[in-house]
């Protein structure tokens, strides 16, 4: 039985407090952050330990590429998706091929260390948003659709379910919902014509959606993740989406309009989310657990579909990834296209090292 909450753990190994929280039936997921990651071997040991405590659990992470990458040291670097979009404008066939390679490479390495899903891809447009930027594939929906479909084909070929974010689109509103309230005042028809199109056209490839903490004031006075109009009337009924709905992190500033952590969890689940994320705040997570005890259980079939077949650990990331038929080729293609020769990846004097240190726009809690 999967509980409706996804929370986090303190560090690179489980504490007794972590074990106590993990054993609660309301906890159905764990999300890993950079503080939980040291080496591939350590991450795999952590994930295996988590499953010893709670076998029915979905382990996730944000491994988008570029600035947003929780798994760095010892893992193959991935470009920001916007770099693939830039290439698409010059060499569309090569960009489409590399989008597939990036999806496969990302998914195979994430699965190898015991993580079920990366919350990817970003389907927002690269518009005026301060937090999206080159996390998006492109400023134009047609390119986003083409590239993200290839990326998701790669993910699925490696065995990972996909999560499109941030429904119905965060790219056209400037404020960063991690640290500020975000309100989009456009009419629904404008949103449907632009921002929603990647979600609509990519739906056959999507296993889950993550709604934005953005208020689309002409549609509803609540953020999309708390809105029955967006989640039930539009996503479920109008668009016919039947996959998982993950809330975005309910600790983000824009989610606080719903009240304390318990109220936020209740608002998200009541609106139609299958699983609510409560991150970087253990006190809030404990309150969320108490609240979730009073709420209905989530759709088990939907959540189970997000579980992946984790490969047997072979002693190292490279040996474990060798079980994926296309991993070595995808790694070579991506590394040569975006970072130079594979041997360059360990040099701190290369552009890659600069990118690795770029500010992560989602690291709002530090």
GROMACS .gro file of C-alpha atoms in nm:
model
  366
    1UNK     CA    1   0.000   0.000   0.000
    2UNK     CA    2   0.144   0.335  -0.110
    3UNK     CA    3   0.081   0.629   0.120
    4UNK     CA    4  -0.002   0.973  -0.026
    5UNK     CA    5   0.309   1.159   0.096
    6UNK     CA    6   0.657   1.199  -0.049
    7UNK     CA    7   0.905   1.338   0.203
    8UNK     CA    8   1.284   1.361   0.239
    9UNK     CA    9   1.556   1.223   0.465
   10UNK     CA   10   1.827   1.406   0.652
   11UNK     CA   11   2.157   1.305   0.494
   12UNK     CA   12   2.361   1.041   0.316
   13UNK     CA   13   2.258   0.768   0.561
   14UNK     CA   14   1.932   0.703   0.740
   15UNK     CA   15   1.898   0.830   1.095
   16UNK     CA   16   1.673   0.668   1.351
   17UNK     CA   17   1.433   0.960   1.304
   18UNK     CA   18   1.431   0.891   0.930
   19UNK     CA   19   1.351   0.524   0.993
   20UNK     CA   20   1.064   0.616   1.223
   21UNK     CA   21   0.911   0.845   0.961
   22UNK     CA   22   0.967   0.598   0.677
   23UNK     CA   23   0.780   0.331   0.869
   24UNK     CA   24   0.463   0.540   0.871
   25UNK     CA   25   0.208   0.400   0.621
   26UNK     CA   26   0.123   0.752   0.504
   27UNK     CA   27   0.472   0.784   0.352
   28UNK     CA   28   0.468   0.644   0.000
   29UNK     CA   29   0.764   0.825  -0.146
   30UNK     CA   30   1.109   0.970  -0.075
   31UNK     CA   31   1.277   1.244  -0.274
   32UNK     CA   32   1.654   1.277  -0.265
   33UNK     CA   33   1.840   1.608  -0.266
   34UNK     CA   34   2.206   1.697  -0.313
   35UNK     CA   35   2.269   1.659   0.061
   36UNK     CA   36   2.172   1.291   0.028
   37UNK     CA   37   2.429   1.227  -0.245
   38UNK     CA   38   2.802   1.158  -0.208
   39UNK     CA   39   2.893   0.880  -0.451
   40UNK     CA   40   2.697   0.638  -0.670
   41UNK     CA   41   2.781   0.354  -0.430
   42UNK     CA   42   2.654   0.553  -0.132
   43UNK     CA   43   2.329   0.649  -0.309
   44UNK     CA   44   2.259   0.288  -0.398
   45UNK     CA   45   2.323   0.181  -0.039
   46UNK     CA   46   2.090   0.455   0.085
   47UNK     CA   47   1.812   0.353  -0.154
   48UNK     CA   48   1.850  -0.013  -0.063
   49UNK     CA   49   1.831   0.080   0.306
   50UNK     CA   50   1.517   0.288   0.246
   51UNK     CA   51   1.351  -0.012   0.083
   52UNK     CA   52   1.449  -0.235   0.373
   53UNK     CA   53   1.250  -0.005   0.601
   54UNK     CA   54   0.961   0.055   0.361
   55UNK     CA   55   0.932  -0.181   0.061
   56UNK     CA   56   0.627  -0.001  -0.083
   57UNK     CA   57   0.792   0.326  -0.168
   58UNK     CA   58   0.871   0.538  -0.473
   59UNK     CA   59   1.214   0.701  -0.466
   60UNK     CA   60   1.251   1.014  -0.677
   61UNK     CA   61   1.497   1.292  -0.754
   62UNK     CA   62   1.529   1.596  -0.979
   63UNK     CA   63   1.789   1.498  -1.237
   64UNK     CA   64   1.700   1.734  -1.521
   65UNK     CA   65   2.051   1.829  -1.634
   66UNK     CA   66   2.229   2.164  -1.630
   67UNK     CA   67   2.169   2.355  -1.308
   68UNK     CA   68   1.915   2.109  -1.169
   69UNK     CA   69   2.101   1.786  -1.105
   70UNK     CA   70   2.109   1.616  -0.765
   71UNK     CA   71   2.347   1.342  -0.883
   72UNK     CA   72   2.681   1.494  -0.981
   73UNK     CA   73   3.007   1.344  -0.851
   74UNK     CA   74   3.066   1.013  -1.024
   75UNK     CA   75   2.773   1.054  -1.264
   76UNK     CA   76   2.777   1.155  -1.630
   77UNK     CA   77   2.693   1.526  -1.664
   78UNK     CA   78   2.387   1.626  -1.862
   79UNK     CA   79   2.341   1.955  -2.045
   80UNK     CA   80   2.063   2.196  -1.963
   81UNK     CA   81   1.774   2.106  -2.193
   82UNK     CA   82   1.792   2.456  -2.339
   83UNK     CA   83   2.126   2.365  -2.495
   84UNK     CA   84   1.954   2.089  -2.691
   85UNK     CA   85   1.698   2.349  -2.799
   86UNK     CA   86   1.972   2.579  -2.923
   87UNK     CA   87   2.116   2.294  -3.126
   88UNK     CA   88   1.769   2.216  -3.262
   89UNK     CA   89   1.759   2.559  -3.428
   90UNK     CA   90   2.080   2.477  -3.618
   91UNK     CA   91   2.078   2.099  -3.657
   92UNK     CA   92   1.731   1.960  -3.576
   93UNK     CA   93   1.806   1.596  -3.660
   94UNK     CA   94   2.113   1.586  -3.437
   95UNK     CA   95   1.926   1.762  -3.156
   96UNK     CA   96   1.640   1.512  -3.169
   97UNK     CA   97   1.884   1.222  -3.156
   98UNK     CA   98   2.069   1.376  -2.861
   99UNK     CA   99   1.743   1.443  -2.676
  100UNK     CA  100   1.677   1.068  -2.690
  101UNK     CA  101   2.032   0.997  -2.574
  102UNK     CA  102   2.000   1.238  -2.280
  103UNK     CA  103   1.676   1.076  -2.169
  104UNK     CA  104   1.826   0.728  -2.189
  105UNK     CA  105   2.151   0.826  -2.021
  106UNK     CA  106   1.979   1.009  -1.737
  107UNK     CA  107   1.729   0.731  -1.672
  108UNK     CA  108   1.981   0.447  -1.680
  109UNK     CA  109   2.218   0.611  -1.430
  110UNK     CA  110   1.935   0.716  -1.198
  111UNK     CA  111   1.788   0.365  -1.205
  112UNK     CA  112   2.130   0.209  -1.150
  113UNK     CA  113   2.163   0.372  -0.808
  114UNK     CA  114   1.817   0.261  -0.699
  115UNK     CA  115   1.604   0.567  -0.776
  116UNK     CA  116   1.272   0.495  -0.948
  117UNK     CA  117   1.204   0.827  -1.117
  118UNK     CA  118   1.352   1.161  -1.204
  119UNK     CA  119   1.089   1.433  -1.218
  120UNK     CA  120   1.143   1.508  -1.585
  121UNK     CA  121   1.099   1.647  -1.840
  122UNK     CA  122   1.029   2.018  -1.795
  123UNK     CA  123   0.755   2.103  -2.047
  124UNK     CA  124   0.737   2.474  -1.965
  125UNK     CA  125   0.827   2.723  -2.235
  126UNK     CA  126   1.146   2.925  -2.202
  127UNK     CA  127   0.966   3.256  -2.162
  128UNK     CA  128   0.990   3.519  -1.889
  129UNK     CA  129   1.010   3.286  -1.588
  130UNK     CA  130   1.300   3.352  -1.353
  131UNK     CA  131   1.313   2.988  -1.239
  132UNK     CA  132   1.258   2.802  -1.567
  133UNK     CA  133   1.495   2.954  -1.822
  134UNK     CA  134   1.717   2.693  -1.987
  135UNK     CA  135   1.554   2.416  -1.787
  136UNK     CA  136   1.306   2.437  -2.075
  137UNK     CA  137   1.390   2.291  -2.413
  138UNK     CA  138   1.290   2.596  -2.614
  139UNK     CA  139   1.083   2.918  -2.633
  140UNK     CA  140   0.848   2.762  -2.892
  141UNK     CA  141   0.599   2.486  -2.821
  142UNK     CA  142   0.661   2.295  -3.143
  143UNK     CA  143   1.027   2.247  -3.055
  144UNK     CA  144   0.945   2.158  -2.693
  145UNK     CA  145   0.705   1.889  -2.810
  146UNK     CA  146   0.949   1.739  -3.058
  147UNK     CA  147   1.247   1.736  -2.822
  148UNK     CA  148   1.064   1.629  -2.508
  149UNK     CA  149   0.900   1.337  -2.689
  150UNK     CA  150   1.244   1.212  -2.789
  151UNK     CA  151   1.374   1.264  -2.434
  152UNK     CA  152   1.080   1.064  -2.296
  153UNK     CA  153   1.133   0.791  -2.556
  154UNK     CA  154   1.484   0.758  -2.418
  155UNK     CA  155   1.362   0.750  -2.059
  156UNK     CA  156   1.108   0.480  -2.134
  157UNK     CA  157   1.357   0.273  -2.335
  158UNK     CA  158   1.574   0.262  -2.023
  159UNK     CA  159   1.273   0.167  -1.810
  160UNK     CA  160   1.173   0.490  -1.635
  161UNK     CA  161   0.829   0.650  -1.612
  162UNK     CA  162   0.798   1.016  -1.715
  163UNK     CA  163   0.673   1.322  -1.526
  164UNK     CA  164   0.586   1.641  -1.714
  165UNK     CA  165   0.615   1.964  -1.521
  166UNK     CA  166   0.494   2.224  -1.433
  167UNK     CA  167   0.131   2.186  -1.551
  168UNK     CA  168  -0.024   2.394  -1.708
  169UNK     CA  169   0.297   2.594  -1.757
  170UNK     CA  170   0.528   2.811  -1.546
  171UNK     CA  171   0.729   2.971  -1.826
  172UNK     CA  172   0.510   3.273  -1.895
  173UNK     CA  173   0.506   3.414  -1.543
  174UNK     CA  174   0.817   3.586  -1.406
  175UNK     CA  175   0.809   3.530  -1.026
  176UNK     CA  176   0.977   3.218  -0.891
  177UNK     CA  177   0.712   3.019  -0.701
  178UNK     CA  178   0.983   2.864  -0.481
  179UNK     CA  179   1.030   3.196  -0.306
  180UNK     CA  180   0.738   3.421  -0.410
  181UNK     CA  181   0.371   3.417  -0.501
  182UNK     CA  182   0.316   3.373  -0.875
  183UNK     CA  183   0.001   3.495  -1.051
  184UNK     CA  184  -0.070   3.457  -1.423
  185UNK     CA  185  -0.355   3.683  -1.535
  186UNK     CA  186  -0.402   3.549  -1.889
  187UNK     CA  187  -0.728   3.402  -2.015
  188UNK     CA  188  -0.760   3.025  -2.043
  189UNK     CA  189  -0.762   3.037  -2.424
  190UNK     CA  190  -0.421   3.207  -2.423
  191UNK     CA  191  -0.279   2.947  -2.185
  192UNK     CA  192  -0.424   2.663  -2.392
  193UNK     CA  193  -0.283   2.805  -2.715
  194UNK     CA  194   0.074   2.827  -2.583
  195UNK     CA  195   0.178   2.685  -2.247
  196UNK     CA  196  -0.062   2.390  -2.234
  197UNK     CA  197   0.025   2.257  -2.578
  198UNK     CA  198   0.334   2.056  -2.474
  199UNK     CA  199   0.125   1.884  -2.206
  200UNK     CA  200  -0.161   1.819  -2.450
  201UNK     CA  201   0.053   1.694  -2.738
  202UNK     CA  202   0.292   1.490  -2.521
  203UNK     CA  203   0.016   1.320  -2.323
  204UNK     CA  204   0.066   0.974  -2.481
  205UNK     CA  205   0.420   0.974  -2.341
  206UNK     CA  206   0.337   1.110  -1.996
  207UNK     CA  207   0.298   0.885  -1.692
  208UNK     CA  208   0.265   1.169  -1.441
  209UNK     CA  209   0.218   1.544  -1.418
  210UNK     CA  210   0.341   1.790  -1.159
  211UNK     CA  211   0.128   2.105  -1.137
  212UNK     CA  212   0.276   2.449  -1.087
  213UNK     CA  213   0.227   2.657  -0.773
  214UNK     CA  214   0.099   2.934  -0.999
  215UNK     CA  215  -0.240   3.103  -0.966
  216UNK     CA  216  -0.403   3.141  -1.307
  217UNK     CA  217  -0.644   3.404  -1.185
  218UNK     CA  218  -0.881   3.400  -1.484
  219UNK     CA  219  -0.937   3.026  -1.430
  220UNK     CA  220  -0.927   2.981  -1.050
  221UNK     CA  221  -0.818   3.175  -0.744
  222UNK     CA  222  -0.606   2.881  -0.618
  223UNK     CA  223  -0.263   2.764  -0.740
  224UNK     CA  224  -0.297   2.492  -1.002
  225UNK     CA  225  -0.181   2.225  -0.757
  226UNK     CA  226  -0.470   2.310  -0.522
  227UNK     CA  227  -0.728   2.360  -0.796
  228UNK     CA  228  -1.003   2.109  -0.874
  229UNK     CA  229  -1.066   2.308  -1.190
  230UNK     CA  230  -0.714   2.249  -1.320
  231UNK     CA  231  -0.662   1.896  -1.188
  232UNK     CA  232  -1.005   1.739  -1.219
  233UNK     CA  233  -1.201   1.944  -1.473
  234UNK     CA  234  -0.916   2.022  -1.713
  235UNK     CA  235  -0.643   1.758  -1.665
  236UNK     CA  236  -0.864   1.458  -1.591
  237UNK     CA  237  -1.189   1.534  -1.776
  238UNK     CA  238  -1.108   1.776  -2.057
  239UNK     CA  239  -0.765   1.636  -2.146
  240UNK     CA  240  -0.836   1.279  -2.036
  241UNK     CA  241  -0.514   1.238  -1.838
  242UNK     CA  242  -0.520   0.926  -1.621
  243UNK     CA  243  -0.164   0.918  -1.486
  244UNK     CA  244  -0.027   1.024  -1.150
  245UNK     CA  245  -0.061   1.382  -1.029
  246UNK     CA  246   0.230   1.474  -0.800
  247UNK     CA  247   0.207   1.802  -0.613
  248UNK     CA  248   0.512   2.023  -0.638
  249UNK     CA  249   0.692   2.074  -0.308
  250UNK     CA  250   0.437   2.208  -0.060
  251UNK     CA  251   0.713   2.385   0.133
  252UNK     CA  252   0.756   2.633  -0.152
  253UNK     CA  253   0.653   2.991  -0.080
  254UNK     CA  254   0.368   3.002  -0.331
  255UNK     CA  255   0.206   2.697  -0.167
  256UNK     CA  256   0.171   2.873   0.168
  257UNK     CA  257  -0.152   3.038   0.055
  258UNK     CA  258  -0.329   2.720   0.168
  259UNK     CA  259  -0.211   2.748   0.530
  260UNK     CA  260   0.013   2.520   0.737
  261UNK     CA  261   0.160   2.195   0.609
  262UNK     CA  262  -0.146   1.995   0.707
  263UNK     CA  263  -0.377   2.235   0.527
  264UNK     CA  264  -0.154   2.231   0.219
  265UNK     CA  265  -0.153   1.852   0.205
  266UNK     CA  266  -0.529   1.839   0.245
  267UNK     CA  267  -0.575   2.105  -0.024
  268UNK     CA  268  -0.348   1.923  -0.272
  269UNK     CA  269  -0.496   1.577  -0.218
  270UNK     CA  270  -0.853   1.704  -0.211
  271UNK     CA  271  -0.798   1.889  -0.536
  272UNK     CA  272  -0.691   1.568  -0.706
  273UNK     CA  273  -0.319   1.507  -0.644
  274UNK     CA  274  -0.230   1.143  -0.590
  275UNK     CA  275   0.084   1.220  -0.393
  276UNK     CA  276   0.189   1.535  -0.205
  277UNK     CA  277   0.553   1.638  -0.163
  278UNK     CA  278   0.658   1.791   0.170
  279UNK     CA  279   1.031   1.862   0.162
  280UNK     CA  280   1.309   2.020   0.367
  281UNK     CA  281   1.095   2.059   0.680
  282UNK     CA  282   1.065   1.756   0.908
  283UNK     CA  283   0.820   1.928   1.142
  284UNK     CA  284   0.595   1.998   0.845
  285UNK     CA  285   0.630   1.638   0.728
  286UNK     CA  286   0.519   1.509   1.068
  287UNK     CA  287   0.215   1.737   1.058
  288UNK     CA  288   0.143   1.619   0.705
  289UNK     CA  289   0.151   1.258   0.821
  290UNK     CA  290  -0.105   1.329   1.093
  291UNK     CA  291  -0.328   1.504   0.840
  292UNK     CA  292  -0.296   1.224   0.583
  293UNK     CA  293  -0.420   0.970   0.837
  294UNK     CA  294  -0.764   1.129   0.804
  295UNK     CA  295  -0.768   1.130   0.423
  296UNK     CA  296  -0.856   0.859   0.168
  297UNK     CA  297  -0.583   0.635   0.030
  298UNK     CA  298  -0.448   0.730  -0.313
  299UNK     CA  299  -0.503   0.534  -0.634
  300UNK     CA  300  -0.267   0.240  -0.587
  301UNK     CA  301  -0.256   0.130  -0.949
  302UNK     CA  302  -0.147   0.474  -1.067
  303UNK     CA  303   0.129   0.505  -0.808
  304UNK     CA  304   0.257   0.153  -0.863
  305UNK     CA  305   0.310   0.237  -1.230
  306UNK     CA  306   0.581   0.486  -1.124
  307UNK     CA  307   0.793   0.208  -0.970
  308UNK     CA  308   1.086   0.097  -1.183
  309UNK     CA  309   1.271  -0.229  -1.219
  310UNK     CA  310   1.596  -0.151  -1.040
  311UNK     CA  311   1.894  -0.335  -1.190
  312UNK     CA  312   2.112  -0.556  -0.975
  313UNK     CA  313   2.407  -0.363  -0.838
  314UNK     CA  314   2.735  -0.477  -0.988
  315UNK     CA  315   2.976  -0.297  -0.755
  316UNK     CA  316   3.007   0.030  -0.948
  317UNK     CA  317   2.794   0.269  -1.151
  318UNK     CA  318   2.974   0.178  -1.473
  319UNK     CA  319   2.935  -0.197  -1.426
  320UNK     CA  320   2.571  -0.161  -1.329
  321UNK     CA  321   2.493   0.070  -1.622
  322UNK     CA  322   2.658  -0.180  -1.857
  323UNK     CA  323   2.340  -0.384  -1.812
  324UNK     CA  324   2.163  -0.114  -2.018
  325UNK     CA  325   2.231  -0.195  -2.384
  326UNK     CA  326   2.256   0.165  -2.505
  327UNK     CA  327   2.414   0.336  -2.203
  328UNK     CA  328   2.773   0.345  -2.326
  329UNK     CA  329   2.674   0.482  -2.667
  330UNK     CA  330   2.438   0.741  -2.517
  331UNK     CA  331   2.711   0.853  -2.276
  332UNK     CA  332   2.962   0.892  -2.556
  333UNK     CA  333   2.718   1.083  -2.778
  334UNK     CA  334   2.610   1.327  -2.506
  335UNK     CA  335   2.958   1.384  -2.369
  336UNK     CA  336   3.116   1.450  -2.708
  337UNK     CA  337   2.831   1.677  -2.822
  338UNK     CA  338   2.811   1.898  -2.513
  339UNK     CA  339   3.131   1.857  -2.312
  340UNK     CA  340   3.409   1.768  -2.553
  341UNK     CA  341   3.599   1.441  -2.527
  342UNK     CA  342   3.493   1.197  -2.251
  343UNK     CA  343   3.835   1.238  -2.086
  344UNK     CA  344   3.764   1.610  -2.045
  345UNK     CA  345   3.482   1.550  -1.799
  346UNK     CA  346   3.710   1.524  -1.498
  347UNK     CA  347   3.899   1.846  -1.566
  348UNK     CA  348   3.807   2.134  -1.339
  349UNK     CA  349   3.937   2.375  -1.603
  350UNK     CA  350   3.669   2.282  -1.858
  351UNK     CA  351   3.337   2.463  -1.911
  352UNK     CA  352   3.162   2.161  -1.759
  353UNK     CA  353   3.301   2.245  -1.415
  354UNK     CA  354   3.163   2.596  -1.442
  355UNK     CA  355   2.822   2.460  -1.531
  356UNK     CA  356   2.835   2.215  -1.239
  357UNK     CA  357   2.872   2.505  -0.999
  358UNK     CA  358   2.589   2.714  -1.150
  359UNK     CA  359   2.319   2.816  -0.905
  360UNK     CA  360   2.038   2.562  -0.884
  361UNK     CA  361   1.715   2.766  -0.904
  362UNK     CA  362   1.522   2.496  -0.718
  363UNK     CA  363   1.756   2.497  -0.416
  364UNK     CA  364   1.543   2.748  -0.232
  365UNK     CA  365   1.571   2.591   0.113
  366UNK     CA  366   1.941   2.643   0.175
   0.00000   0.00000   0.00000
